[in-house]
Coordinates of C-alpha atoms in Angstrom, one line a residue:
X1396 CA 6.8 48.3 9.8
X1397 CA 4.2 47.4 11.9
X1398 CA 2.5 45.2 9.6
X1399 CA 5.9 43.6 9.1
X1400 CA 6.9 42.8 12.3
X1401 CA 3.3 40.9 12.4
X1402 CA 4.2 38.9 9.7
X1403 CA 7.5 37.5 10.8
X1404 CA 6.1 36.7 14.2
X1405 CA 3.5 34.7 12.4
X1406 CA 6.3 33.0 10.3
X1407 CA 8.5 32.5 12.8
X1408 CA 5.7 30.5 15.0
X1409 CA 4.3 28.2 12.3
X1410 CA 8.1 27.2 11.4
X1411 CA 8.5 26.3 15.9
X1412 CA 5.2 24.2 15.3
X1413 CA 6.2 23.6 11.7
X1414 CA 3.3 23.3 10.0
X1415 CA 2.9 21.7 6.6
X1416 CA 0.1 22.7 4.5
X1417 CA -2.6 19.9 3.3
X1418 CA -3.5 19.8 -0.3
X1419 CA -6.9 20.7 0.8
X1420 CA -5.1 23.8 2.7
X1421 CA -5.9 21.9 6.3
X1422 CA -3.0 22.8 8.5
X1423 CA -1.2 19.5 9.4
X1424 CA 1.7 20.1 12.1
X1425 CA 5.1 18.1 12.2
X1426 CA 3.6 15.7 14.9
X1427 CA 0.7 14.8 13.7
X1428 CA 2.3 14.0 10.4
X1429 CA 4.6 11.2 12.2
X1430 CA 0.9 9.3 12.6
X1431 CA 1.3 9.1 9.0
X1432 CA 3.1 5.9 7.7
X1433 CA 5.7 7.3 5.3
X1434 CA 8.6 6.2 2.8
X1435 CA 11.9 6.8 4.6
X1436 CA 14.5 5.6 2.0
X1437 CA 13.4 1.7 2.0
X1438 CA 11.7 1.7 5.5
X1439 CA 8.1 2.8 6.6
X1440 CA 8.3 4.8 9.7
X1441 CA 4.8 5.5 11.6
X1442 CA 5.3 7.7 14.8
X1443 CA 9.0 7.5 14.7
X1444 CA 9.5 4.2 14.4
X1445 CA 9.6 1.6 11.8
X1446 CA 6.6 0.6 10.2
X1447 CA 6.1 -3.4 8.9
X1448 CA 3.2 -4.3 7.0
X1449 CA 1.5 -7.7 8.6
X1450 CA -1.5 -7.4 6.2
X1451 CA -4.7 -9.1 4.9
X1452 CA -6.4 -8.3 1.7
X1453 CA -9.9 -7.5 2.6
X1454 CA -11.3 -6.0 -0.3
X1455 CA -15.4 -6.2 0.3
X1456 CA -14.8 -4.6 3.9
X1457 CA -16.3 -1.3 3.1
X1458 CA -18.8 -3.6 1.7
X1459 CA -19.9 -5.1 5.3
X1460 CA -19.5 -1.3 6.6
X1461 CA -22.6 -0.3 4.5
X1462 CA -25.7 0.7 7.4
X1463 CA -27.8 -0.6 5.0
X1464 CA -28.3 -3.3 2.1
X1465 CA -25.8 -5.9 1.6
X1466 CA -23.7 -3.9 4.9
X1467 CA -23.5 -6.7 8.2
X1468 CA -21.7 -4.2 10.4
X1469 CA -21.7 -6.6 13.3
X1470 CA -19.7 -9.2 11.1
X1471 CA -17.4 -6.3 10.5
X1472 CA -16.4 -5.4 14.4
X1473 CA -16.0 -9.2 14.8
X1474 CA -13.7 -9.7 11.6
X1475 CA -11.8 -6.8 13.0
X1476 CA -11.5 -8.1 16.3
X1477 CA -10.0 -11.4 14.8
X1478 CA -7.7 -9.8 12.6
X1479 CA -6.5 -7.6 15.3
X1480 CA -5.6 -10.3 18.0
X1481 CA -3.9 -12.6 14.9
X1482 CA -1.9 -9.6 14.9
X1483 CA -2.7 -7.5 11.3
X1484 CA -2.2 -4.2 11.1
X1485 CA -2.9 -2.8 7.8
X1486 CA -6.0 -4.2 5.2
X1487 CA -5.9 -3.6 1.8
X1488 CA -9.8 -2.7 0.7
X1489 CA -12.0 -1.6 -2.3
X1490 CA -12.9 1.7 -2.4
X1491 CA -15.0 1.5 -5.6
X1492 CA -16.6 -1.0 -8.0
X1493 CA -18.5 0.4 -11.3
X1494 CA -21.5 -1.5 -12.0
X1495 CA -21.7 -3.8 -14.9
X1496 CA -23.6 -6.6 -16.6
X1497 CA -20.7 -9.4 -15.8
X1498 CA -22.2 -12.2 -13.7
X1499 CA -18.8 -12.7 -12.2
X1500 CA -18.8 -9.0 -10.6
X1501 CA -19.8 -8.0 -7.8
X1502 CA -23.1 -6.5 -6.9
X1503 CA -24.4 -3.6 -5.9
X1504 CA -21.4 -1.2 -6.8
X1505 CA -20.3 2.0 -5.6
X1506 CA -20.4 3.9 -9.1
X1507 CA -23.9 3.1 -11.1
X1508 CA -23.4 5.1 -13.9
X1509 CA -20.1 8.1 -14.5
X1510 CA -21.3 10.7 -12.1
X1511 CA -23.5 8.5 -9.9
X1512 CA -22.6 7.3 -6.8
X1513 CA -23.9 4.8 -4.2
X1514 CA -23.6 6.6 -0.9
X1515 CA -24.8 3.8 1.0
X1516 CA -21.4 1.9 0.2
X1517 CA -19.5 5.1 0.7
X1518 CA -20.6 5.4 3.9
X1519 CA -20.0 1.5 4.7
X1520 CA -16.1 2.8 3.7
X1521 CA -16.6 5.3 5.7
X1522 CA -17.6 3.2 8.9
X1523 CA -14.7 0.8 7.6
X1524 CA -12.0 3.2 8.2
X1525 CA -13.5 4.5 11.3
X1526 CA -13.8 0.9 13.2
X1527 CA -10.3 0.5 11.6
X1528 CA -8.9 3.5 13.3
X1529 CA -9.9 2.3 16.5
X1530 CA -7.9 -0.9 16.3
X1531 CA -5.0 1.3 15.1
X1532 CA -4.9 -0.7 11.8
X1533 CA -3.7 1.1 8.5
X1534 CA -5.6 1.0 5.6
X1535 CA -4.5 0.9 1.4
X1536 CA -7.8 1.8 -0.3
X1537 CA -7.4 1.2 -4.2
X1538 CA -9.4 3.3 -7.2
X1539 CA -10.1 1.0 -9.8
X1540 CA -9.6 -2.7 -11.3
X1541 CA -7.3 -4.6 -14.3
X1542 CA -10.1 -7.5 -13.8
X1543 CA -13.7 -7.8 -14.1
X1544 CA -15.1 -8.6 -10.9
X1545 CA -15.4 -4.7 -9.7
X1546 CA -16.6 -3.4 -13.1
X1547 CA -13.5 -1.9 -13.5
X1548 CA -11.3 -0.8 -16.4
X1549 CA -13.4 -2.6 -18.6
X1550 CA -16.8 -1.4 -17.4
X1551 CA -15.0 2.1 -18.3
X1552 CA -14.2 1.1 -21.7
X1553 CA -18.0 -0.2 -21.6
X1554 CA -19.1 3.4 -20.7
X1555 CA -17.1 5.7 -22.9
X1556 CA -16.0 3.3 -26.0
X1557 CA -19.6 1.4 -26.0
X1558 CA -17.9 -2.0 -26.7
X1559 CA -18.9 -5.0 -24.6
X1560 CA -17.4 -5.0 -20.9
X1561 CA -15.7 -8.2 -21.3
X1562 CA -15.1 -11.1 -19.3
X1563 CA -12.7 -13.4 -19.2
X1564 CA -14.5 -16.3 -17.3
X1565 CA -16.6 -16.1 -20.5
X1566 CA -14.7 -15.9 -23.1
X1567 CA -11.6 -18.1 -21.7
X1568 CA -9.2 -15.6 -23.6
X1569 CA -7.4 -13.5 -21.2
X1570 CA -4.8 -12.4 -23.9
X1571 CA -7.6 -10.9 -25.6
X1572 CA -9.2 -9.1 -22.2
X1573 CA -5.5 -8.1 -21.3
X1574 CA -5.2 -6.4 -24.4
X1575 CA -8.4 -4.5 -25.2
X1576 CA -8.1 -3.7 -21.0
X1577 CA -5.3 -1.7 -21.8
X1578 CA -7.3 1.0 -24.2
X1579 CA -8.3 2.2 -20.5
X1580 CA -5.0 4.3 -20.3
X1581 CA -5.2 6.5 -22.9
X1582 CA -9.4 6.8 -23.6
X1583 CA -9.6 10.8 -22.7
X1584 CA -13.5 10.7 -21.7
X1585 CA -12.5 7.2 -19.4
X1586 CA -9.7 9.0 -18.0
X1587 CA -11.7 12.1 -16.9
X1588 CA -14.2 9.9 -15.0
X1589 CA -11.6 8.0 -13.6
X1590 CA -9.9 11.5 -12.2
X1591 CA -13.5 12.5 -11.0
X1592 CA -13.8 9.2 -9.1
X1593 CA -10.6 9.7 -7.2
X1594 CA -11.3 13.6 -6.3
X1595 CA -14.7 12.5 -5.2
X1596 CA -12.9 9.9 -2.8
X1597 CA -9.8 11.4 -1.9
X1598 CA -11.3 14.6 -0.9
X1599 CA -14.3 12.7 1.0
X1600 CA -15.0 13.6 4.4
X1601 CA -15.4 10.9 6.6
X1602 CA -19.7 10.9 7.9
X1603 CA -18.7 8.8 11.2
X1604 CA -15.6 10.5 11.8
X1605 CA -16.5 13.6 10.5
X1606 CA -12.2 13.5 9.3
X1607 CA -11.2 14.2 5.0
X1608 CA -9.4 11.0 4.4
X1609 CA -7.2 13.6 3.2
X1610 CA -6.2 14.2 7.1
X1611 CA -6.8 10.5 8.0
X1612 CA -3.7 8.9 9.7
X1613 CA -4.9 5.1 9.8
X1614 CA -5.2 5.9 5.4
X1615 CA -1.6 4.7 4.1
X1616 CA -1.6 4.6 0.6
X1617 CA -3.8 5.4 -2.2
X1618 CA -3.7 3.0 -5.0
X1619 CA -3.7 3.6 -8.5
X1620 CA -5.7 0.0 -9.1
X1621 CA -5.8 -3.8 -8.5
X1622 CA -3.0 -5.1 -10.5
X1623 CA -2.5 -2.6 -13.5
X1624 CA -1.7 -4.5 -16.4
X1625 CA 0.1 -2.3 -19.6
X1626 CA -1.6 -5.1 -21.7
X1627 CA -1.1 -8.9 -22.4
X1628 CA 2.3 -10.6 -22.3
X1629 CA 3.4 -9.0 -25.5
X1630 CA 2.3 -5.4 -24.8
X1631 CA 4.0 -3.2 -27.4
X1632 CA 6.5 -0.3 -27.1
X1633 CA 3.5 2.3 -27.2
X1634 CA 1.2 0.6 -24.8
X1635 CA 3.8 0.0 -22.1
X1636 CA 4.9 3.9 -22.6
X1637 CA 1.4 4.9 -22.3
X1638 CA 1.2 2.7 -19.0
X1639 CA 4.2 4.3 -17.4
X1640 CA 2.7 7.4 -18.3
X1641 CA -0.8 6.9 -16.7
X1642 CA 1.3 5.7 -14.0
X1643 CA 3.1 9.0 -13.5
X1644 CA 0.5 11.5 -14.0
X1645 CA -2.4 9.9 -12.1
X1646 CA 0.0 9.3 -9.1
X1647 CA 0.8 12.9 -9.4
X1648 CA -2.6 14.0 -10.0
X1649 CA -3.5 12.1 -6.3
X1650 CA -1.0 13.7 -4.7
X1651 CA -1.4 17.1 -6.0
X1652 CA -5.1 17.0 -4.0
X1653 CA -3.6 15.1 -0.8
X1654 CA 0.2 15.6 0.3
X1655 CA -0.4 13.8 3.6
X1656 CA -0.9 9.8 2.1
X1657 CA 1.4 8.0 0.0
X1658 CA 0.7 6.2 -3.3
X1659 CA 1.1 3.6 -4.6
X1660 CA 0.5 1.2 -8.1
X1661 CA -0.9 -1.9 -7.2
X1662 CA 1.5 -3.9 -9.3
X1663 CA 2.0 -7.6 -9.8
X1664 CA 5.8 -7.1 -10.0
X1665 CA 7.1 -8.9 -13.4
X1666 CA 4.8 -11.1 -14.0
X1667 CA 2.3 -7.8 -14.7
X1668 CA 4.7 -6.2 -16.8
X1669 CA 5.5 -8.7 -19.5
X1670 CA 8.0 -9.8 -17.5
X1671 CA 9.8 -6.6 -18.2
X1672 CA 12.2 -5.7 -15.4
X1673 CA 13.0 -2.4 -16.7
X1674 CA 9.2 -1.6 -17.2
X1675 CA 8.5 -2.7 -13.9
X1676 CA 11.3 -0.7 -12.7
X1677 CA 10.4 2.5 -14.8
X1678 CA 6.7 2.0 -13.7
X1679 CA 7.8 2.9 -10.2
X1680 CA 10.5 4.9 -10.9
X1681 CA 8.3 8.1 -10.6
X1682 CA 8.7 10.4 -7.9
X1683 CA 4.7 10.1 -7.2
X1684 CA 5.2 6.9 -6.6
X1685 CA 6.4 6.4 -2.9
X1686 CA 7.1 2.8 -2.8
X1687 CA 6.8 -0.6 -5.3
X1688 CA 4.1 -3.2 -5.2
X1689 CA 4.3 -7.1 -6.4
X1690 CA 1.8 -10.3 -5.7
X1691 CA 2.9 -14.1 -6.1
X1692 CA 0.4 -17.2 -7.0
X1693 CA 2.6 -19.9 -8.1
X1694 CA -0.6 -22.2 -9.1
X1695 CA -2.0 -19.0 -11.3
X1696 CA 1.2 -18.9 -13.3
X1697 CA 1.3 -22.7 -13.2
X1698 CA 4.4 -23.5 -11.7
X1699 CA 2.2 -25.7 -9.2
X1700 CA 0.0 -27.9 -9.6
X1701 CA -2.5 -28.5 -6.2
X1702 CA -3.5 -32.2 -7.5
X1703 CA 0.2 -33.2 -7.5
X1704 CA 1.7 -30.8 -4.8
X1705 CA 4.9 -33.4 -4.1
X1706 CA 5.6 -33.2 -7.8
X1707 CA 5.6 -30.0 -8.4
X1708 CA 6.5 -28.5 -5.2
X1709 CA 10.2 -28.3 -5.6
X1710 CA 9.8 -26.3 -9.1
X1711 CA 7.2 -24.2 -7.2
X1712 CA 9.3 -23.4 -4.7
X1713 CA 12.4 -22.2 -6.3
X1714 CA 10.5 -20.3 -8.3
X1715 CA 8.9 -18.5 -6.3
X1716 CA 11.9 -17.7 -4.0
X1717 CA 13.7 -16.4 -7.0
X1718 CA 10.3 -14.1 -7.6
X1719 CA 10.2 -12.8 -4.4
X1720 CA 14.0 -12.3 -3.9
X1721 CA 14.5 -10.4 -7.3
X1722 CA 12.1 -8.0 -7.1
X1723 CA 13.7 -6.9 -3.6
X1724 CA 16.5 -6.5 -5.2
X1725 CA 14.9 -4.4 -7.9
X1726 CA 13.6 -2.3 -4.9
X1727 CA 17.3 -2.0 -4.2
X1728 CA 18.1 -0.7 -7.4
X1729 CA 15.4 2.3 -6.6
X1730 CA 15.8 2.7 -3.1
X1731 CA 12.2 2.9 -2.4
X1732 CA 10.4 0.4 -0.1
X1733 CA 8.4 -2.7 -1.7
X1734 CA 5.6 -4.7 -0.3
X1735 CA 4.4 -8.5 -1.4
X1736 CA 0.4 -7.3 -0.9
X1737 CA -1.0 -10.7 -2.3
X1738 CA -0.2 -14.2 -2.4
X1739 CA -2.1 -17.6 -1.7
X1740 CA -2.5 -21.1 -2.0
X1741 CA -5.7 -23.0 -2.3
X1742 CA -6.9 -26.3 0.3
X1743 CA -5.6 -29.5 0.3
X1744 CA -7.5 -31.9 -1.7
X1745 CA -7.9 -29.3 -3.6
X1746 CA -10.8 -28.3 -1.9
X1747 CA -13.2 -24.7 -1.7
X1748 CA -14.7 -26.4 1.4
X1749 CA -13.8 -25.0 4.9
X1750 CA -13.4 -28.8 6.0
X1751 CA -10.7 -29.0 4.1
X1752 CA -6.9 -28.9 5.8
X1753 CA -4.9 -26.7 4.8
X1754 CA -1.4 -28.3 4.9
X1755 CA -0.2 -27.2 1.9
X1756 CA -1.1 -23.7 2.2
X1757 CA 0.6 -23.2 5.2
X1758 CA 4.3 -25.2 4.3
X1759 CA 3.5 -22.5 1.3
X1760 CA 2.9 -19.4 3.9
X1761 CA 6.0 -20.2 5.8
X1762 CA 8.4 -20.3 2.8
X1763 CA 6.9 -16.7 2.4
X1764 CA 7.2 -15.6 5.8
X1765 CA 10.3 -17.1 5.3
X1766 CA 11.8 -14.9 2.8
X1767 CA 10.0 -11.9 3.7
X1768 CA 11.6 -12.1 7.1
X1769 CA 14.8 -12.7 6.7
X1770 CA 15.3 -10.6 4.0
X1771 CA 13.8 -7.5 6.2
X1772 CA 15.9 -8.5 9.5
X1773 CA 19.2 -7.7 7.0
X1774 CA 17.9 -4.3 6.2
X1775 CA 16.8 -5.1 2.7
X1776 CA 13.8 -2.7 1.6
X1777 CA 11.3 -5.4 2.1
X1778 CA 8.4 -4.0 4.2
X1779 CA 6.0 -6.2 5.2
X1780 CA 3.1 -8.4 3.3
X1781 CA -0.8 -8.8 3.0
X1782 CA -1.7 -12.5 2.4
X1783 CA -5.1 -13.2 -0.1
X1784 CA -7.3 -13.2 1.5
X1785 CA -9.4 -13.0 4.9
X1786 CA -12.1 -15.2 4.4
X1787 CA -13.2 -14.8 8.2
X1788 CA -16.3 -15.3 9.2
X1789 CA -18.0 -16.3 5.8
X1790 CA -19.4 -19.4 4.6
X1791 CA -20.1 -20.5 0.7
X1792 CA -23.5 -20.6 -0.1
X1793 CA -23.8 -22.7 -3.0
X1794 CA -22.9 -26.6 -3.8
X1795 CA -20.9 -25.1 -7.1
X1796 CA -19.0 -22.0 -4.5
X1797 CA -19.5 -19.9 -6.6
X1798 CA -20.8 -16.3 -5.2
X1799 CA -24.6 -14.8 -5.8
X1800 CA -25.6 -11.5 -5.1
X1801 CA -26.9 -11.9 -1.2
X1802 CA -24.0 -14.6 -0.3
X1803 CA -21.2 -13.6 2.0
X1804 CA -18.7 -11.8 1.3
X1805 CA -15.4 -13.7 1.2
X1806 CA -11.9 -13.2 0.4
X1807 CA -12.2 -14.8 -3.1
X1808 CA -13.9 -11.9 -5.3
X1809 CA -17.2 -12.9 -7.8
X1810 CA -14.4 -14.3 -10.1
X1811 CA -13.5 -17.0 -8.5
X1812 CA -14.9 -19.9 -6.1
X1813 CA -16.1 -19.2 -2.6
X1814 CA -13.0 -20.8 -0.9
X1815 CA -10.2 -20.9 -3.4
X1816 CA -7.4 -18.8 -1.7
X1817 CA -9.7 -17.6 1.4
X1818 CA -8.3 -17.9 5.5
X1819 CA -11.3 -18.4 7.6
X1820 CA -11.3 -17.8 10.9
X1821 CA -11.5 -21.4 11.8
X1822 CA -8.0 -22.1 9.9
X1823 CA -6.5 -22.1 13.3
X1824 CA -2.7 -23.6 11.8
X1825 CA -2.6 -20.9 9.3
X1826 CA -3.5 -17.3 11.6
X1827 CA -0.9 -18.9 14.0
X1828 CA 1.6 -18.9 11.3
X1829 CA 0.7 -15.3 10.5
X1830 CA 0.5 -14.3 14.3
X1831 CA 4.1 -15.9 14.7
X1832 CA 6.2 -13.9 11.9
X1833 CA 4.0 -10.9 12.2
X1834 CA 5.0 -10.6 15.8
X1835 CA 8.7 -11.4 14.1
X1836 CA 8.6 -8.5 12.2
X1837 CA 7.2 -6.0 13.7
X1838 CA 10.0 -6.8 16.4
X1839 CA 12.4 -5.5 13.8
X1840 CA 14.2 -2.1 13.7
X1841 CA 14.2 0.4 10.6
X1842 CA 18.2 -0.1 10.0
X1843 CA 20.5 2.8 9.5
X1844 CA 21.6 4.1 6.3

């Protein structure tokens, strides 16, 4: 009886704090939970109030975080700094690259070999997320890459099918990358690694903050990978089950170690799912999956063309309006949150070079901002953005722009030229256009429903 009475005093004082158990079995209370950015029907909340994303893709920051090695920690605190006072709040970063023989990937990489880890770079994320923490910025860290210029899904099929680890700014056939790409979903010995990758970041303890990430409040989401791809534009019945599939169980499989973060896909929105609404919609349809993804590049998918931006503007336009309105609406249809985590423009001219105005870019950014603002200021499920990319501080190096291993880091990965889509932090017109509807919407309130 004794014994008894012990335990319901014991239950009865964890539900008053009301602590929820961590997948690790850390204790997290109620409170510190709201520190957490989470899904509340088709809003983020963060510390009981609702949470917009004003967001830059900065994939190579753990990169600069590294203490030693291609790591420039000072250039780091000072992108921060500038990102801060143009008013971002959340970065969406690499956590891991897999090395690889592709010139246009980047180099060193966090995984050398399956099993083999660089801890140098882990501890650059590591420093990463702690500078980030002090700014109180969120972070979405993402596990893996459709494209080349991490290693990524094809570095795995490299590994554990032994066939080339292709690249597309070789061959020129992306239909062909697309589709071999997609044999990384259902390769058993490639899938294993992949899961060993994630448990060996997800359940990392931080070496600055000496915090898991598991328990880290300034983490938001965990991402599946960079713009997951169920094959080419004709991906069959099979492949685009066996994507929804991966989908499902890896999300689960994430959350099953850490029940704190959300997680999310990574997703282009239609124009990564063979323009397939009902994939797209049955991609994030899984209850592991707290909230949708989708990117827009109206030049990529040629519905602009920068060397005659007055002729093809209009078209460009409307297009892109419709993309970013429907897929809200297909966020509706779910009633989960969706964010627009990459979209860009290049330079006037068109240029790579920082001299270059960036007129176009910005018109571009503000039909965006635009959208994305009005649509969240009449309680549609539209949370936020992360424009591609932050450029900052760095400089190409080369007459061609394209990037060699001991240039800087920029926004525009191996894959591309040095300058293509990047904001420096001398493109004063375009981080006042950011500063101005990201103080816009982070005025807003989480509506009622």
């Amino acid at each position: 009886m004794k014994q008894l009475f012990k335990f319901c005093a014991a239950a009865m004082m964890v539900g008053a704090v009301g602590i929820v158990a961590a997948a690790d079995g850390a204790p997290v209370t109620n409170a510190a939970k709201s520190e957490f950015v989470t899904a509340k029907k088709t809003h983020f909340s963060r510390k009981g109030q609702a949470y917009y994303i004003v967001g830059a893709n900065f994939w190579y920051g753990g990169y600069l975080g590294a203490p030693s090695g291609v790591g420039e920690r000072a250039r780091l605190l000072k992108e921060l700094d500038t990102m801060k006072a143009t008013g971002i709040n959340n970065l969406r970063v690499l956590a891991v690259s897999e090395k690889t023989d592709m010139k246009s990937a980047v180099s060193p990489a966090t995984t050398a070999k399956p099993g083999e880890y660089d801890e140098n770079l882990l501890v650059g994320l590591d420093f990463l997320m702690a500078e980030a923490a002090k700014r109180d910025m969120t972070v979405v860290l993402y596990l893996n890459n459709f494209w080349q210029w991490s290693g990524g899904m094809t570095q795995y099929l490299n590994w554990f099918e032994g066939t080339p680890a292709l690249d597309p700014n070789v061959t020129k056939d992306y239909d062909d990358y697309m589709k071999k790409n997609a044999r990384f979903y259902v390769n058993a010995a490639a899938q294993k690694e992949y899961r060993q990758v994630i448990a060996k970041i997800v359940r990392r303890v931080n070496t600055i903050t000496g915090k898991p990430y598991s328990e880290d409040p300034h983490l938001m989401s965990w991402q599946l990978a960079n713009e997951p791809r169920p094959g080419n534009g004709k991906a069959t019945k099979e492949e685009k089950a066996a994507y929804v599939k991966w989908i499902d169980e890896t999300a689960g499989y994430i959350h099953s170690l850490d029940r704190n973060h959300m997680v999310s896909t990574g997703s282009e929105g239609l124009a990564g799912s063979a323009h397939d609404a009902q994939l797209f919609l049955d991609a994030h349809r899984s209850k592991h999956v707290d909230y949708l993804t989708y990117h827009l590049w109206p030049k990529n998918w040629e519905w602009f063309d920068s060397r005659n931006p007055e002729g093809t503007w209009d078209n460009a336009i409307t297009k892109s309006r419709d993309y970013l309105n429907s897929h809200i609406e297909l966020a509706k249809k779910l009633g989960k949150p969706i964010v627009l985590e990459e979209f860009g423009l290049d330079r006037d001219g068109p240029s790579f070079s920082i001299k270059a105005t960036t007129k176009i870019r910005d018109r571009f950014y503000k039909e965006v901002f635009d959208v994305v603002y009005t649509r969240a200021a009449k309680g549609d499920p539209i949370a936020g953005f992360n424009f591609w990319a932050w450029g900052g501080a760095g400089r190409a190096a080369n007459a061609d722009y394209w990037w060699k291993p001991g240039n800087d880091f920029m926004g525009d990965p191996p894959q591309e030229e040095q300058g293509l889509y990047s904001v420096f932090d001398t493109d004063t017109s375009s981080l006042k256009l950011i500063k101005e509807y990201g103080d816009k919407l982070k005025s807003l309130k989480a509506p009622a429903r």
